[in-house]
Amino acid sequence: MKELLTMTAERAICYLQSLEARRVAPTRDAVARLASFDMPLQDEPTSPESVLQQLDEIGSPATMAMAGPRFFGFVIGGSLPAALAANWLASAWDQNSGLYNITPATAALEQIALGWLLDVLKLPPESGGAFVTGTTVAHFTALAAARHAILEKVGWNVEADGLFGAPPLAVIVGEEAHPTMLKALGMLGLGRNRVVRVPVDGQGCMRVDALPPMTNLTIVCAQAGNVNTGAFDPIRQICERAHDAGAWVHVDGAFGLWAAAAPSRAWLVEGIEDADSWATDAHKWLNVPYDSGVAFVRDQHALRAAMAITADYLPTTSACRNPADFTPELSRRGRGVEVWAALHSLGRTGLSDLIERTCRHARRFAEALAAAGYQVLNEVVLNQVLVSFGTSEITMRVIDDIQTDGTCWCGSTVWQGHTAMRISVVCWATTEADVEQSIDAILRMAAKHRQQT
Ligand SMILES: *Cc1c(COP(=O)(O)O)cnc(C)c1O
């Protein structure tokens, strides 16, 4: 075991060191070589050393350098050193982290990490929380709590009796709601299409003047951080309107909630603490390994009522919180370990610096590309930049070229009818030099196509 793990750590370290110099996207050849994993499963065992050697030699070159400093393709981030190392140690612990009495270390770390998160994200300290795989499942978990609380008030026990025959719930989303919001609603029996869609403004923010009438059977899903523009719905006003009617407000803050930790961005999340539930990712801006999302629910009894499990063989009474009473899963890894490690290693100043720094990098991208004469399509309020290089065809060619060039990796999107390069800066490891090197490469690709037109 010792030799194997030491050898594996050395391979992992070499991999991480290679990210500085290698192309961000894997080569076509490296991807083609993945076929050699696909051998007939042999009868005899293979030595673990040989298994790991194959994984590294064939797998590593075919990865996308998402852990590196110049991947700007999605709003996702890398892994902080302390978070990656904590993940390794927690894997060695191999704790089935559903119940406090059985796995006290991971359960306690989750409870403490939850308190720290509520603190740095400036959410109500009495809120309950669930460590889940990502924002998709955090939506599912928080909205299950919403469904419970709303129907309980009208005398319907949804966990026991299901939705058939229940008073119908109305769901309001913005026209720019993330697709995972709709997916979660579908999984809950609330329907992907059974929603009222509220029109948005030029940045993708829900228009409060266009909110439909609400009742105490309504859930409003607001967004903190549009996946294209980074824009925030006017959450304080939405909460005021919704709460006057007795409705529930859920916030998709997959990356945007973290603005609360950065003094210069905190204005974006003003009033967010008035909502009833929130979903965020730790594998995005907190830079912990996949997968790691968190659901927060102000009324933790509603969360527990929606998720609690009981069975005779499970020791469910304990002095501390049983993680499995708050999550969809029973058997689960202790996701709070890395969250605790990341927050502890950063401290408050490290966290606010991480958010401020990445936002500064995004503004530098926007300024440099605008100064070169290209059109920035969004107000760069956070870490997201949308750039057009001219026509849709030219913009797509510049994006193709930058992906092939490999200096950095940016994706494409269509923003309100305009094709754009989408630049998301989220990784702890991105330096000013990485940003300048990436700007130079993008301008080089763009200039090629400018000359041709
Ligand atoms: C990333 C993202 C999601 C989905 O999160 P997963 O962790 O991939 O499930 C939802 N909403 C927004 C705004 C996002 O950026």
Tab-separated table of N, CA, C and O and ligand atoms in Angstrom, residues 75-76 133-137 139 178-181 223-227 252-255 280-281 283-284 292-293 422, ligand 1:
chain	number	residue	atom	x	y	z
A	75	VAL	N	-17.710	28.021	-15.349
A	75	VAL	CA	-17.493	28.700	-14.065
A	75	VAL	C	-17.130	27.641	-13.032
A	75	VAL	O	-17.945	27.309	-12.182
A	76	ILE	N	-15.919	27.066	-13.094
A	76	ILE	CA	-15.717	25.901	-12.231
A	76	ILE	C	-14.521	25.919	-11.274
A	76	ILE	O	-14.615	25.383	-10.193
A	133	THR	N	-23.836	16.720	-4.085
A	133	THR	CA	-22.870	16.622	-5.189
A	133	THR	C	-22.640	17.937	-5.917
A	133	THR	O	-21.565	18.156	-6.457
A	134	GLY	N	-23.656	18.779	-5.987
A	134	GLY	CA	-23.505	20.030	-6.736
A	134	GLY	C	-24.783	20.830	-6.631
A	134	GLY	O	-25.705	20.476	-5.872
A	135	THR	N	-24.833	21.903	-7.386
A	135	THR	CA	-25.999	22.788	-7.283
A	135	THR	C	-27.273	22.117	-7.787
A	135	THR	O	-28.357	22.375	-7.268
A	136	THR	N	-27.164	21.249	-8.776
A	136	THR	CA	-28.363	20.552	-9.258
A	136	THR	C	-29.061	19.849	-8.088
A	136	THR	O	-30.268	20.019	-7.871
A	137	VAL	N	-28.301	19.064	-7.332
A	137	VAL	CA	-28.896	18.316	-6.217
A	137	VAL	C	-29.192	19.249	-5.043
A	137	VAL	O	-30.126	19.005	-4.270
A	139	HIS	N	-30.402	22.250	-5.460
A	139	HIS	CA	-31.744	22.748	-5.823
A	139	HIS	C	-32.800	21.725	-5.417
A	139	HIS	O	-33.809	22.051	-4.803
A	178	HIS	N	-31.211	28.791	-14.828
A	178	HIS	CA	-30.262	27.755	-15.259
A	178	HIS	C	-31.025	26.447	-15.512
A	178	HIS	O	-31.954	26.128	-14.760
A	179	PRO	N	-30.637	25.695	-16.542
A	179	PRO	CA	-31.360	24.447	-16.849
A	179	PRO	C	-31.432	23.460	-15.679
A	179	PRO	O	-32.367	22.668	-15.590
A	180	THR	N	-30.460	23.521	-14.756
A	180	THR	CA	-30.489	22.594	-13.624
A	180	THR	C	-31.639	22.918	-12.658
A	180	THR	O	-32.108	22.050	-11.935
A	181	MET	N	-32.062	24.178	-12.685
A	181	MET	CA	-33.218	24.587	-11.874
A	181	MET	C	-34.453	23.830	-12.367
A	181	MET	O	-35.227	23.269	-11.575
A	223	GLN	N	-32.096	34.098	-9.130
A	223	GLN	CA	-30.737	33.717	-9.506
A	223	GLN	C	-29.728	34.754	-9.022
A	223	GLN	O	-29.906	35.950	-9.227
A	224	ALA	N	-28.671	34.273	-8.390
A	224	ALA	CA	-27.561	35.136	-7.983
A	224	ALA	C	-26.361	34.704	-8.812
A	224	ALA	O	-25.682	33.743	-8.476
A	225	GLY	N	-26.115	35.375	-9.905
A	225	GLY	CA	-25.002	35.014	-10.778
A	225	GLY	C	-25.478	34.286	-12.018
A	225	GLY	O	-25.606	33.065	-12.016
A	226	ASN	N	-25.767	35.050	-13.068
A	226	ASN	CA	-26.138	34.440	-14.349
A	226	ASN	C	-24.915	33.785	-14.972
A	226	ASN	O	-23.826	34.353	-14.977
A	227	VAL	N	-25.113	32.576	-15.489
A	227	VAL	CA	-23.995	31.766	-15.948
A	227	VAL	C	-23.270	32.396	-17.152
A	227	VAL	O	-22.102	32.106	-17.405
A	252	ASP	N	-30.700	30.420	-6.734
A	252	ASP	CA	-29.623	29.694	-7.404
A	252	ASP	C	-28.373	30.569	-7.334
A	252	ASP	O	-28.220	31.518	-8.088
A	253	GLY	N	-27.505	30.233	-6.383
A	253	GLY	CA	-26.272	31.007	-6.212
A	253	GLY	C	-25.054	30.125	-6.427
A	253	GLY	O	-24.088	30.198	-5.661
A	254	ALA	N	-25.100	29.298	-7.461
A	254	ALA	CA	-24.059	28.283	-7.701
A	254	ALA	C	-22.658	28.862	-7.551
A	254	ALA	O	-21.796	28.298	-6.898
A	255	PHE	N	-22.438	30.038	-8.164
A	255	PHE	CA	-21.162	30.725	-7.937
A	255	PHE	C	-21.380	32.107	-7.329
A	255	PHE	O	-20.562	32.594	-6.557
A	280	THR	N	-25.616	26.391	-3.637
A	280	THR	CA	-24.330	26.849	-4.167
A	280	THR	C	-23.410	25.652	-4.386
A	280	THR	O	-23.700	24.529	-3.986
A	281	ASP	N	-22.308	25.938	-5.078
A	281	ASP	CA	-21.272	24.937	-5.298
A	281	ASP	C	-20.035	25.306	-4.520
A	281	ASP	O	-19.652	26.485	-4.455
A	283	HIS	N	-17.394	23.324	-5.397
A	283	HIS	CA	-16.410	22.951	-6.438
A	283	HIS	C	-16.232	24.052	-7.489
A	283	HIS	O	-15.469	23.884	-8.423
A	284	LYS	N	-16.930	25.152	-7.342
A	284	LYS	CA	-16.686	26.290	-8.229
A	284	LYS	C	-15.739	27.266	-7.512
A	284	LYS	O	-14.563	27.032	-7.425
A	292	SER	N	-19.023	18.744	-5.156
A	292	SER	CA	-19.302	19.374	-3.870
A	292	SER	C	-20.230	20.579	-4.016
A	292	SER	O	-19.829	21.638	-4.486
A	293	GLY	N	-21.480	20.371	-3.627
A	293	GLY	CA	-22.448	21.470	-3.608
A	293	GLY	C	-23.098	21.538	-2.236
A	293	GLY	O	-22.979	20.594	-1.439
A	422	ARG	N	-16.993	33.053	-24.126
A	422	ARG	CA	-17.355	33.188	-22.713
A	422	ARG	C	-16.110	32.922	-21.879
A	422	ARG	O	-15.515	31.860	-21.974
B	1	LIG	C1	-22.960	25.549	-12.399
B	1	LIG	C2	-24.306	26.095	-12.184
B	1	LIG	C3	-25.383	25.262	-11.851
B	1	LIG	C4	-25.248	23.764	-11.793
B	1	LIG	O1	-24.343	23.330	-10.843
B	1	LIG	P1	-23.815	21.818	-10.806
B	1	LIG	O2	-22.848	21.846	-9.686
B	1	LIG	O3	-23.179	21.571	-12.134
B	1	LIG	O4	-24.973	20.933	-10.563
B	1	LIG	C5	-26.596	25.858	-11.600
B	1	LIG	N1	-26.764	27.188	-11.677
B	1	LIG	C6	-25.771	28.018	-12.015
B	1	LIG	C7	-26.023	29.493	-12.071
B	1	LIG	C8	-24.500	27.505	-12.279
B	1	LIG	O5	-23.497	28.329	-12.606
